[in-house]
Every structure is written in structure tokens, then in C-alpha cells.
């Protein structure tokens, strides 16, 4: 059965590419108020396509912001139901002068399609829709039940998605979720992403004198807030990159030998040469891959105090501030980590200054599926079959808030079948997506949907 | 003899104040190219006044920048020669909207004269010139020999003064120098300033990855430059405000019990209430007055790294920079301190990043006269007589580069007879100078010049 579906995709490749180009032509920049109509137009494009494919209950659901597209096709009795999530909005395209071709006039060159959204996420959403079309046109049905949720606000924080899902839980409930909005570790390398980090953050400010002071007249009487901040920050981490805040690692699970092996086997960037650093500095006892994928981190994101212009200004600054965020792993509670970090900083306040902490409102809990989960095994098989290469299993140091939202609201596994590459220039000029991944990715999806259905039929 | 001179000053007070106002009306802002002619006009005002008084060889000496005014009167055989230094340029007046009256339309209210330059330094230069006039008009002579050097570039770093003095050493050589460009610790409190701190500085930059990185994708592999900088800076000073860089205190003289007493007896600001700090934090074993006046300091003047805007940006910054300056005391060599600080930072470079240091070109060596020096004793007597209050002896945490230049070039003692107050708003809106200090200060000068002459006659 998959043969005919794959044949349909091959036979219709040119038409489908043209249709994708049509989708990419719509400048659905969700953050830009002047593109309000364009964003809706892209949502309508998705809705029209879903109707054309044969989905039911296709509708642009209104939210406080941009609408989200809902659709469902629930015709296979006793088959599982998957919730397919994606987004039709895109990042702004500026700086325009750095693009080699217009961001909203898709152009194919060097085996890639160049356009804003080509990879993130219009291109990957389109691949899913095209596969649904192929199943329907060749078999008259999808292999399993599908609910579709394509939002228009992912690039601006999905502010209205979570409340909408929460208020309409029944509508979106399913056996598992499927997202194609991520990437593979390198071109042509099947990649199973089975974990994401959580997130918390805060800003710490050391307040010294009520104004910048002459360093000659006051130096020696007054605690320097920038020096006090340096002492506070230096006490957060030791030279082995171990976070020294008591309790920070509470609940962190030990990495199994099996997981360590999976992570270290995955291909990865040669950091020193690509980043121009002398060497990597992971936490003592862990490799750089292990630390980025599966150990918590604490980073200073920004630092400011006093005079930053050219030359010298001999002042004692009035204040000094650091922005700090942590990436968390399963077992860590973002709010608890934020709380103990905040208390630690407040309690370590040196004499002569005051310390205040502003807690970051956004947070995320880490997400992980057992790498041996049957739905992941099937994903790995489908990937390997299409790309003719063994799949690697990795976790991501970043967070994908929607995954954590779905996990929290529905308690369902989220399968991340992403086809991007590290060279796609997401959020940057000259965003692109390789046609090889367009073709092979759709093959993966055909096999995957069929495999998942077969298991349950 | 002083009686007639003082009487002359009283009789001519209104006229002299009008003449000072004329001087203050000229917007001689040395940093502003549009005021080029005004700066010269102020120099010419000084030169004309010196001619009117009866000085010889009065001339605007051309430099690469604004001219300096030279004059001399060397008619008293066997009397010492004093070099009187001052400056006729002023700071910019902006923000203009914060002035209660026009900065270049002098206004007398509440017993003060308000104008840019009223205290720094036109007002105090004028007092010296008026005293010279009074001596000449009443006695036909000055009590001792005087050379005058009034520059027009003090507010922009005196860049051309040092080379000019160096090339014309004979012209400016004298037995001691006299400067009226400083202040008293509080209104009405005779203050002998007998020491100044030296100065050195540098900027340290920690270079990490070649660009800001996603903290999720790279956190754990890459050393965070802001954290590395915090460790470097925290290692410079301990919690007792002791600078932990080996060799930093090399050569620093111990403070005598006598000096400590002088410093602690001087009236001073109540730092916690005026600065809004919980408490002062001097180096362990010293009072805040002792530390600010006579112990070396190391201050972070500025700090910057990564994201400084509102909210959160989850990056590992590419670089982190700190600006550091030290105030030095007699016995410390600015270049040596800079060198050992630089080496210390470079050698402490953590793994995974590189550290670079940019040395600040400007430096100054500390200056001190023995508080028992006869010229200072005479100054204290003159002050106390005029203000009817005992003089206090203090050192200043700041630097006055011209003092250090004169000391270095000529090896002569520099007597700082300043009459400003902490409320004068130097370099700020509403600069002012109290008329009480205008009157009493001139009395001090009459007594002082006469006293110094008497000793030698």
C-alpha cells in the first residue's frame, strides 16, 4: 500500500513543490502588525488544503491573537488517533539585504528551496499535508485517525495556544502527538529527538550607592556593586562547571550507560573549530555531548554595570545586573530551582550593598520519552528505511514550549519527526530546506503513519 | 601692610564682582569646537587683566590646542618665586534645562554666585588675580615673585600643557607652585590638602565563542565568558576589600598614627545617609576616611556582556568586558601596578576562553607633601586666621594630573589653596561659589603671600 502512496508523491512532485512555493509566498510574519492579513491568509491556505484533502470540521478557530487551524479525520475504527501540531507563521525576514533572493519569492538553487519558512515550519507542515493528500488520493483513507492543530503564533510565544488547548481538551485529545518542527543532527542523518530541556531564569541586581560615584572621592568607603556582583556570580559555579548552589541537582536522574552511549555516538559539531574556542569545558565527569543534551546548565546571558563607552570613566557604578537562565533536565522543578537560586543570591548579599532578584515569568519543565518507546522505535525504523542509514537518538539542550504544554495538558507522548538541518538558517537570512529532505522526509512520514497504524490494526 | 591690601579688596568688592561676572559671561567651553573663539576670548580676558595689574611678559602662548596665558613679575630680590597655575576653560553647561539661571549670565542669589566656572576654576583664578591687583595698587609691588600659567585645556585633559612645560622648563621654574582649583571639606572649614592619589587602569576582555550562542544548544560545551570574567574579577579582591593581586601593596607606606589622626579628625560626609548605602566597607583595619584618603583602591568602573535589554535572551555571550581603575598612593608605581594586574589577569585565564588586556594610556603618580612642610604650615595659619577656625589636614582620593606633572617636571612642592565647597555642583547644572568664600578666600591669599614673603625677607 505504501508503494502507491510513495508513487503518488513522486508523480505529483512538481505540482506539490509549486503548491509549497505558493504557501511560502505569503509573508505570514506573526510579530508584525502590518502583516495581520497575511497571517490569516496563510491560515486560510492551510484550511483550504485540509478541505481539499478531505478533512472534516476544518475551521479557523479565533483566539485573542492569530487564528489556529483545526481539522480532523477520524474514520478508522480501532486505529490510534494522532494530534498533528505545526505552525503557519514565520519569523521576520530582516535584514533583507543579507538575502540572496527575496524571502517571499521562493527560489530553488543548489538542491535547496530558499524562502522564509522553508524549514520553519511551513515546509515541514506542508510535507505532512502532502502525505495526508497522497494517502487519501491513493487509498481513499488515512491509515489512522488524525487531528490537526496548526497555529499562527509559534514565533511570538504561542501565547494563545495553551489556554485554547486547555479550554478545548476534548477536541484535541489523542493517543500521541506528532510535530515536524525540528531537525536532524546533520544532513541525511536520521535523528530521533527523545528529550528536551526545561527552563527557568532570573535577573539579579546589586544596588550600591544612589548614584554613580567618583572613584577617587568614594573608593574605599563604598562597596563596588560590580565587584559584589562578581563575587555573587563566581560563587554559583566552580571551575569544573559544577553548579555550587545547594540543591540545584536535586532530583536529577543519573545518566544510564546506554543513554551516554547513544549521545556520544551521535554525530556532532566540532565545537573548537566551528566556534573558535580553545577547548570545550563540560562539567567534570561528562562529555560535551552529555552535558549539552542531558545535564542541567546555568548560564549568564547578560551583564551590565557602570560605564561601557570607549576609554575610561572613573566611577563606582550605582548598580550591577546579571541575567541568568538555567536549562533543566527531567526531575528538576523549574520553580523550585528558581526559588533556591533566588534565595541563594539574596542570602549571599555582601555587606554595604543590597541584592534584589526579578524572577523570569516564563519557565518550562523538561520533557523526555523513553528512547525504547514503541512509537520511537517505529520512528527510527521509518527514518532509517527512507534515508538508508541507522538512526541516532539524541536529546536537545533547548526547550520547545509546545511539547511541554501538550505533555502537561494531555499526558501523551510527543513524537518529534523533524527534517531540518543545521544549515537551514532558521530565523536568519537565506533560510532554506534541502529538497533531498523534502523527498526523503515524506517517505519517512508515509512509512511511519503506516507502521503506527499496522501495529494497532 | 596686609591691612591696606584687605581694605582695598573691601572697597573694590562691587567692582571686582562685576569684573568676575564679565569673566564668567564668556562661554569658554574647551571641548566644544563652536566655542573656539570664546575660549581664546577668556584667555585674552586673563591676559588683559594681568597687563592691567602690572605683570610683565604677558602673552597668549600658542599650543596645538587652546593657548595658555603666561605672565611674570619678578621684582623682589631674595624673595621666593611662586608659579601660579589655573585654568580659564570650563565644562559644557548641558543639560541646560536643569539650570535655574543661564549658565553664562551670572546671577547672585542666596549668598552665592551661580554660573558655569564660578568655582571651577574662573572664580578661584579671579580671586588670585584680584589679590595681585590689590597688592600692586596699594603697595606698588607684590610681596614675592610670581609666574603665572593659566591654561585653556584643563577640562579636556591638559593635553598640550605637559609638553609645553617640558619644552620651556626655565620659563616656568619656581620655588613652589600654587593652585586654587580645589575645595574645602565643608563650607567655612579651612582645609589643607596635602596629598593626592595616583591612577592607573586597564580593560580586560574575556573572549569566548566567535558569536553569541543559543544557551540550550551550546550550554554545557562552552565556557561562558561572563562567568569566566566573574571568576577573574572576584579573585582580585576579597570580602575584606583587600586587593589580592600579589605585589599590589608593594611599596605602600604605613600610615603614621599622626596622619591617621589628622584624617579621622577631618569633618566628612555621612556616607550611609548621603549615598543610601547600608554601611561603609573600608579595607579591614582602616576607617573609611583612611581608605579613601590614603590606601590604594581597585574599582570596577564598568561591566558588559551579552544581552542587556528587557526580559530574557537565552544566549551564551561571545565576550565579556570589565573596565578597572586603581587609585594609588605614594610608593606605588602606576606602570608596575598596571603590569602586575595585567599579568595576573592573563595568567588566571580559565580553560576554554582567552583573556586580553588593554592598558589605559593615562596614568598618574600619587603626590604628597609632608603635612609639616613650612609652606603648608603657613597655609594653615592663613586659612585659620581668615576663617577663624582651625585648619584640617586631608589627602584626596582623586588625582589632579597637573599637580603630578609639575611635581615630576620641576620637583617643587605644590600648594593647593582651594576655596570650593562640596555644594558647588562642579561639572553639573547650577554650578555656584559662595561669596563668603570669595571674600574669606582672598583674605587667606593676602595673608599667605605675605607670610611666605616675610619668612624669606
Short mmCIF file of N, CA, C and O in Angstrom, two decimals, chain B residues 21-80:
data_model
loop_
_atom_site.label_atom_id
_atom_site.label_comp_id
_atom_site.label_asym_id
_atom_site.label_seq_id
_atom_site.Cartn_x
_atom_site.Cartn_y
_atom_site.Cartn_z
N UNK B 21 32.00 88.68 37.01
CA UNK B 21 30.82 88.33 36.22
C UNK B 21 31.09 88.45 34.72
O UNK B 21 30.64 87.62 33.93
N UNK B 22 31.88 89.48 34.38
CA UNK B 22 32.26 89.65 32.96
C UNK B 22 33.04 88.42 32.47
O UNK B 22 32.79 87.89 31.39
N UNK B 23 33.96 87.96 33.32
CA UNK B 23 34.78 86.77 33.00
C UNK B 23 33.89 85.53 32.83
O UNK B 23 34.03 84.76 31.88
N UNK B 24 32.90 85.40 33.74
CA UNK B 24 32.02 84.22 33.73
C UNK B 24 31.04 84.24 32.56
O UNK B 24 30.46 83.21 32.22
N UNK B 25 30.87 85.40 31.96
CA UNK B 25 29.93 85.53 30.83
C UNK B 25 30.48 84.89 29.56
O UNK B 25 29.72 84.53 28.65
N UNK B 26 31.80 84.71 29.51
CA UNK B 26 32.41 84.15 28.29
C UNK B 26 32.27 82.62 28.31
O UNK B 26 32.82 81.96 29.20
N UNK B 27 31.56 82.02 27.34
CA UNK B 27 31.36 80.55 27.36
C UNK B 27 32.59 79.80 26.84
O UNK B 27 32.57 79.23 25.75
N UNK B 28 33.63 79.78 27.64
CA UNK B 28 34.91 79.20 27.20
C UNK B 28 34.93 77.67 27.40
O UNK B 28 35.74 77.14 28.14
N UNK B 29 34.01 76.99 26.70
CA UNK B 29 33.88 75.53 26.79
C UNK B 29 34.93 74.89 25.89
O UNK B 29 34.80 74.89 24.67
N UNK B 30 35.97 74.37 26.51
CA UNK B 30 37.14 73.95 25.71
C UNK B 30 36.87 72.74 24.83
O UNK B 30 37.52 72.53 23.82
N UNK B 31 35.89 71.91 25.19
CA UNK B 31 35.65 70.68 24.42
C UNK B 31 34.80 70.94 23.18
O UNK B 31 34.74 70.11 22.28
N UNK B 32 34.14 72.10 23.13
CA UNK B 32 33.17 72.38 22.07
C UNK B 32 33.82 73.23 20.97
O UNK B 32 34.19 74.39 21.20
N UNK B 33 33.93 72.65 19.78
CA UNK B 33 34.60 73.34 18.67
C UNK B 33 33.92 74.66 18.32
O UNK B 33 34.58 75.60 17.85
N UNK B 34 32.61 74.76 18.58
CA UNK B 34 31.91 76.00 18.23
C UNK B 34 32.25 77.13 19.18
O UNK B 34 31.91 78.28 18.92
N UNK B 35 32.92 76.82 20.30
CA UNK B 35 33.30 77.85 21.26
C UNK B 35 34.77 78.24 21.17
O UNK B 35 35.32 78.84 22.09
N UNK B 36 35.39 77.89 20.04
CA UNK B 36 36.83 78.13 19.87
C UNK B 36 37.20 79.59 20.16
O UNK B 36 38.14 79.88 20.91
N UNK B 37 36.43 80.53 19.59
CA UNK B 37 36.73 81.95 19.77
C UNK B 37 36.48 82.38 21.21
O UNK B 37 37.19 83.24 21.75
N UNK B 38 35.44 81.78 21.83
CA UNK B 38 35.14 82.14 23.22
C UNK B 38 36.26 81.73 24.15
O UNK B 38 36.58 82.45 25.10
N UNK B 39 36.84 80.56 23.88
CA UNK B 39 37.92 80.09 24.73
C UNK B 39 39.09 81.09 24.66
O UNK B 39 39.62 81.53 25.69
N UNK B 40 39.44 81.50 23.44
CA UNK B 40 40.53 82.46 23.27
C UNK B 40 40.17 83.80 23.94
O UNK B 40 41.03 84.45 24.55
N UNK B 41 38.90 84.17 23.83
CA UNK B 41 38.44 85.44 24.42
C UNK B 41 38.65 85.42 25.95
O UNK B 41 39.07 86.42 26.54
N UNK B 42 38.40 84.25 26.56
CA UNK B 42 38.60 84.13 28.01
C UNK B 42 40.08 84.21 28.34
O UNK B 42 40.49 84.82 29.35
N UNK B 43 40.91 83.59 27.48
CA UNK B 43 42.35 83.69 27.68
C UNK B 43 42.81 85.14 27.58
O UNK B 43 43.62 85.61 28.38
N UNK B 44 42.24 85.85 26.60
CA UNK B 44 42.60 87.26 26.41
C UNK B 44 42.15 88.11 27.59
O UNK B 44 42.86 89.04 28.00
N UNK B 45 40.98 87.75 28.16
CA UNK B 45 40.49 88.46 29.35
C UNK B 45 41.52 88.37 30.46
O UNK B 45 41.85 89.35 31.12
N UNK B 46 42.05 87.16 30.66
CA UNK B 46 43.06 86.94 31.71
C UNK B 46 44.31 87.75 31.42
O UNK B 46 44.87 88.43 32.30
N UNK B 47 44.73 87.70 30.14
CA UNK B 47 45.95 88.41 29.75
C UNK B 47 45.78 89.91 29.96
O UNK B 47 46.67 90.59 30.51
N UNK B 48 44.63 90.45 29.55
CA UNK B 48 44.38 91.89 29.71
C UNK B 48 44.41 92.29 31.18
O UNK B 48 44.95 93.34 31.54
N UNK B 49 43.82 91.43 32.01
CA UNK B 49 43.80 91.73 33.45
C UNK B 49 45.23 91.73 34.01
O UNK B 49 45.61 92.61 34.80
N UNK B 50 46.03 90.77 33.57
CA UNK B 50 47.41 90.69 34.07
C UNK B 50 48.20 91.94 33.66
O UNK B 50 48.99 92.48 34.45
N UNK B 51 47.97 92.44 32.43
CA UNK B 51 48.63 93.67 31.97
C UNK B 51 48.19 94.84 32.84
O UNK B 51 49.00 95.64 33.31
N UNK B 52 46.87 94.89 33.07
CA UNK B 52 46.28 95.96 33.88
C UNK B 52 46.87 95.98 35.28
O UNK B 52 47.15 97.04 35.85
N UNK B 53 47.11 94.78 35.85
CA UNK B 53 47.69 94.67 37.19
C UNK B 53 49.13 95.15 37.20
O UNK B 53 49.60 95.73 38.18
N UNK B 54 49.82 94.92 36.09
CA UNK B 54 51.20 95.36 36.00
C UNK B 54 52.19 94.23 35.80
O UNK B 54 53.39 94.39 36.03
N UNK B 55 51.70 93.05 35.39
CA UNK B 55 52.60 91.93 35.13
C UNK B 55 53.43 92.19 33.87
O UNK B 55 53.03 92.97 33.00
N UNK B 56 54.56 91.54 33.80
CA UNK B 56 55.44 91.66 32.64
C UNK B 56 55.28 90.43 31.73
O UNK B 56 54.80 89.39 32.17
N UNK B 57 55.76 90.57 30.50
CA UNK B 57 55.82 89.47 29.53
C UNK B 57 54.49 88.73 29.39
O UNK B 57 54.47 87.51 29.20
N UNK B 58 53.40 89.45 29.54
CA UNK B 58 52.08 88.82 29.41
C UNK B 58 51.88 88.39 27.95
O UNK B 58 52.07 89.18 27.04
N UNK B 59 51.52 87.15 27.77
CA UNK B 59 51.38 86.65 26.39
C UNK B 59 50.47 85.43 26.34
O UNK B 59 50.51 84.58 27.22
N UNK B 60 49.67 85.34 25.28
CA UNK B 60 48.95 84.10 24.98
C UNK B 60 49.91 83.19 24.23
O UNK B 60 50.26 83.45 23.08
N UNK B 61 50.36 82.13 24.87
CA UNK B 61 51.30 81.21 24.24
C UNK B 61 50.50 80.20 23.42
O UNK B 61 49.61 79.51 23.96
N UNK B 62 50.83 80.11 22.16
CA UNK B 62 50.09 79.19 21.29
C UNK B 62 50.54 77.74 21.54
O UNK B 62 51.72 77.47 21.76
N UNK B 63 49.59 76.83 21.53
CA UNK B 63 49.89 75.39 21.62
C UNK B 63 49.16 74.72 20.46
O UNK B 63 48.53 75.39 19.66
N UNK B 64 49.21 73.41 20.42
CA UNK B 64 48.46 72.68 19.38
C UNK B 64 46.96 72.82 19.62
O UNK B 64 46.15 72.57 18.72
N UNK B 65 46.57 73.26 20.82
CA UNK B 65 45.14 73.44 21.12
C UNK B 65 44.86 74.87 21.51
O UNK B 65 45.25 75.80 20.81
N UNK B 66 44.21 75.06 22.64
CA UNK B 66 43.91 76.41 23.12
C UNK B 66 45.17 77.02 23.72
O UNK B 66 46.01 76.31 24.29
N UNK B 67 45.32 78.36 23.64
CA UNK B 67 46.54 78.99 24.15
C UNK B 67 46.60 78.98 25.68
O UNK B 67 45.57 78.88 26.34
N UNK B 68 47.81 79.07 26.20
CA UNK B 68 47.94 79.27 27.65
C UNK B 68 48.49 80.67 27.89
O UNK B 68 49.26 81.21 27.11
N UNK B 69 48.06 81.26 29.01
CA UNK B 69 48.46 82.62 29.33
C UNK B 69 49.68 82.58 30.24
O UNK B 69 49.65 81.93 31.29
N UNK B 70 50.74 83.25 29.80
CA UNK B 70 51.92 83.36 30.65
C UNK B 70 52.09 84.81 31.08
O UNK B 70 51.77 85.74 30.33
N UNK B 71 52.60 84.99 32.29
CA UNK B 71 52.96 86.33 32.76
C UNK B 71 53.97 86.17 33.89
O UNK B 71 54.07 85.08 34.47
N UNK B 72 54.72 87.22 34.18
CA UNK B 72 55.62 87.12 35.33
C UNK B 72 55.81 88.50 35.93
O UNK B 72 55.61 89.54 35.28
N UNK B 73 56.14 88.48 37.17
CA UNK B 73 56.52 89.71 37.88
C UNK B 73 57.59 89.27 38.87
O UNK B 73 57.32 88.56 39.83
N UNK B 74 58.85 89.69 38.58
CA UNK B 74 59.99 89.12 39.32
C UNK B 74 60.86 90.24 39.88
O UNK B 74 62.06 90.29 39.66
N UNK B 75 60.24 91.14 40.61
CA UNK B 75 60.95 92.37 41.00
C UNK B 75 61.49 92.34 42.43
O UNK B 75 62.18 93.26 42.84
N UNK B 76 61.16 91.30 43.22
CA UNK B 76 61.62 91.29 44.62
C UNK B 76 62.87 90.43 44.75
O UNK B 76 62.80 89.21 44.72
N UNK B 77 63.98 91.07 44.86
CA UNK B 77 65.24 90.35 45.06
C UNK B 77 65.17 89.54 46.36
O UNK B 77 64.59 89.97 47.33
N UNK B 78 65.77 88.35 46.33
CA UNK B 78 65.87 87.48 47.51
C UNK B 78 64.54 86.95 48.04
O UNK B 78 64.50 86.32 49.10
N UNK B 79 63.45 87.23 47.35
CA UNK B 79 62.17 86.62 47.74
C UNK B 79 61.97 85.37 46.91
O UNK B 79 62.51 85.25 45.81
N UNK B 80 61.21 84.42 47.41
CA UNK B 80 60.97 83.22 46.61
C UNK B 80 60.08 83.52 45.41
O UNK B 80 59.44 84.58 45.36
#
